[in-house]
Structure formats: C-alpha cells, structure tokens
C-alpha cells in the first residue's frame, strides 16, 4: 500500500506555504506598482494597486483552502466529499496552467516546483479516489425480473 497519508499531508503543507508566498508576492507587487505612479492606458494606478491586493488575497485564500483540505484528508485518512474534490481538481488544473506560464516568465526551476505540487495534488486525488466496485446492487424489481 502506498503511503497516502504522508503524500496528502506534504501536499497540504506545501500548498499552505505557497499561499503565504503568493500573498507576500502580491504585497511586493502592490508596493512596486504604488511606488511607480504610472498609468497603463489611462487606468488609475490606485485602482491597479487595489486590484493587486485583492487578487493576492483571493488567490492566497484559494490555495490555502486547497492546502487545508489536503491536510484534513491526510489527518482523517478518508475520502473527501464531492465539493472538496472539485476544489482540489481545480487546484491541480490551476497548477498545470501556471506551470506552463511560469516556464517562460520565471524559468525551469519554477516550472519544476509547479509540477511537483501538481503531482502531489493529483497523487492525493488518485490515492483517495472512490473504488469502482463499491456501489451496492440495486434492489430487485417487484413482479418482474431484476435488471441485468
């Protein structure tokens, strides 16, 4: 049996740390944008700074939620519900897309990091996937033959 609890816990811890890093990165970006006082095609610089702060908070909260779900998955060692699985699937998709973007903007090290996180999230999803034959059989139909 693969050690699925440590994989889920590691993925959760990495995502919580990533959330903190994302919030700090957006904080730095907002300060740099605020210090430049430049307008981009007539956009208000203060509006752009506010948007950077909001995006940093939303993205950090989303990644932190994914991390907390994975930590809970590792601690409880039980499958998550449908909504939590959808959140984790969207987290995996986000990391895949961001990995493709950062390879050109940041470099191969950032790409490798994003792919490791993607692998941890996908491994957690696959290791805690519902079993295919786990459903109960349907009850027999009264007055007729049960479906095959």
Coordinates of C-alpha atoms in Angstrom, one line a residue:
X1 CA 0.0 0.0 0.0
X2 CA 1.3 3.4 -0.9
X3 CA 1.8 5.8 1.9
X4 CA -1.1 8.1 1.0
X5 CA -1.3 10.0 4.3
X6 CA 2.2 11.5 4.1
X7 CA 1.6 12.5 0.4
X8 CA -1.6 14.3 1.3
X9 CA 0.0 15.9 4.4
X10 CA 3.0 17.0 2.4
X11 CA 0.8 18.4 -0.4
X12 CA -1.3 20.3 2.1
X13 CA 1.7 21.8 3.9
X14 CA 3.3 22.8 0.6
X15 CA 0.1 24.5 -0.5
X16 CA -0.3 26.4 2.7
X17 CA 3.3 27.7 2.4
X18 CA 2.6 28.5 -1.2
X19 CA -0.4 30.5 -0.2
X20 CA 1.7 32.6 2.2
X21 CA 4.3 33.1 -0.6
X22 CA 1.6 34.2 -3.0
X23 CA 0.2 36.8 -0.6
X24 CA 3.7 38.1 0.1
X25 CA 4.5 38.3 -3.7
X26 CA 1.3 40.2 -4.3
X27 CA 2.1 42.5 -1.4
X28 CA 5.5 43.3 -3.0
X29 CA 3.9 43.8 -6.5
X30 CA 1.3 46.2 -5.0
X31 CA 4.1 48.3 -3.3
X32 CA 6.1 48.4 -6.5
X33 CA 3.0 49.4 -8.5
X34 CA 2.1 52.0 -6.0
X35 CA 5.6 53.5 -6.0
X36 CA 5.7 53.9 -9.8
X37 CA 2.6 56.0 -10.0
X38 CA 2.3 55.2 -13.7
X39 CA -0.9 54.8 -15.6
X40 CA -1.4 52.0 -18.1
X41 CA -3.6 53.1 -20.9
X42 CA -5.4 55.6 -18.7
X43 CA -6.1 53.2 -15.8
X44 CA -6.0 54.7 -12.3
X45 CA -2.8 53.5 -10.6
X46 CA -4.6 53.3 -7.2
X47 CA -7.2 51.0 -8.8
X48 CA -4.5 48.7 -10.1
X49 CA -2.8 48.6 -6.6
X50 CA -6.2 47.8 -5.0
X51 CA -6.7 45.1 -7.6
X52 CA -3.3 43.5 -6.9
X53 CA -4.1 43.4 -3.2
X54 CA -7.5 41.8 -3.8
X55 CA -6.1 39.3 -6.2
X56 CA -3.3 38.4 -3.8
X57 CA -5.9 37.8 -1.0
X58 CA -8.2 35.8 -3.2
X59 CA -5.5 33.6 -4.7
X60 CA -3.9 33.1 -1.3
X61 CA -7.2 32.2 0.3
X62 CA -7.9 29.7 -2.5
X63 CA -4.6 28.0 -2.3
X64 CA -4.7 27.9 1.5
X65 CA -8.2 26.3 1.3
X66 CA -6.8 23.7 -1.0
X67 CA -3.9 23.1 1.5
X68 CA -6.2 22.8 4.4
X69 CA -8.4 20.3 2.5
X70 CA -5.4 18.2 1.8
X71 CA -4.2 18.4 5.4
X72 CA -7.6 17.3 6.6
X73 CA -7.5 14.5 4.0
X74 CA -4.2 13.3 5.4
X75 CA -5.3 13.6 9.0
X76 CA -8.7 11.9 8.6
X77 CA -7.4 9.3 6.1
X78 CA -10.9 9.2 4.5
X79 CA -12.2 10.4 1.1
X80 CA -13.4 14.0 0.7
X81 CA -16.8 15.0 -0.4
X82 CA -17.7 15.9 -4.0
X83 CA -17.3 19.7 -3.5
X84 CA -13.9 19.3 -1.9
X85 CA -12.7 17.0 -4.7
X86 CA -13.9 19.6 -7.2
X87 CA -11.8 22.3 -5.4
X88 CA -8.8 20.1 -5.5
X89 CA -9.2 19.2 -9.1
X90 CA -9.4 22.9 -9.9
X91 CA -6.3 23.4 -7.9
X92 CA -4.5 20.8 -10.0
X93 CA -5.6 22.4 -13.2
X94 CA -4.5 25.8 -11.9
X95 CA -1.1 24.5 -11.1
X96 CA -0.8 22.9 -14.5
X97 CA -1.7 26.1 -16.3
X98 CA 0.5 28.2 -14.1
X99 CA 3.4 25.8 -14.6
X100 CA 3.1 26.3 -18.4
X101 CA 3.1 30.0 -17.9
X102 CA 6.0 30.3 -15.5
X103 CA 8.3 28.2 -17.6
X104 CA 8.5 31.2 -20.0
X105 CA 8.3 34.0 -17.4
X106 CA 10.3 32.7 -14.5
X107 CA 12.3 29.7 -15.6
X108 CA 12.6 25.9 -15.4
X109 CA 13.0 25.9 -11.6
X110 CA 9.6 27.5 -11.1
X111 CA 8.1 25.1 -13.6
X112 CA 9.6 22.1 -11.7
X113 CA 8.2 23.4 -8.5
X114 CA 4.7 23.8 -10.0
X115 CA 4.9 20.3 -11.5
X116 CA 5.9 18.8 -8.1
X117 CA 2.9 20.5 -6.4
X118 CA 0.7 19.3 -9.3
X119 CA 2.0 15.8 -8.8
X120 CA 1.3 15.9 -5.1
X121 CA -2.2 17.1 -5.5
X122 CA -3.0 14.6 -8.3
X123 CA -1.5 11.8 -6.3
X124 CA -3.6 12.7 -3.3
X125 CA -6.7 12.7 -5.5
X126 CA -5.9 9.4 -7.1
X127 CA -4.9 7.6 -3.9
X128 CA -8.2 8.7 -2.2
X129 CA -10.4 8.0 -5.3
X130 CA -13.6 6.1 -4.8
X131 CA -13.4 2.5 -5.7
X132 CA -15.3 1.5 -8.9
X133 CA -17.0 -1.6 -7.5
X134 CA -18.0 -0.1 -4.2
X135 CA -21.7 0.5 -5.0
X136 CA -24.4 -1.6 -3.6
X137 CA -26.5 -3.7 -6.0
X138 CA -30.0 -2.3 -7.0
X139 CA -32.9 -3.9 -5.2
X140 CA -34.9 -6.4 -7.3
X141 CA -38.0 -5.1 -9.1
X142 CA -41.3 -6.4 -7.7
X143 CA -43.3 -8.5 -10.1
X144 CA -40.6 -8.8 -12.7
X145 CA -37.1 -9.8 -13.4
X146 CA -34.2 -7.8 -11.9
X147 CA -32.2 -5.8 -14.5
X148 CA -29.0 -7.5 -15.6

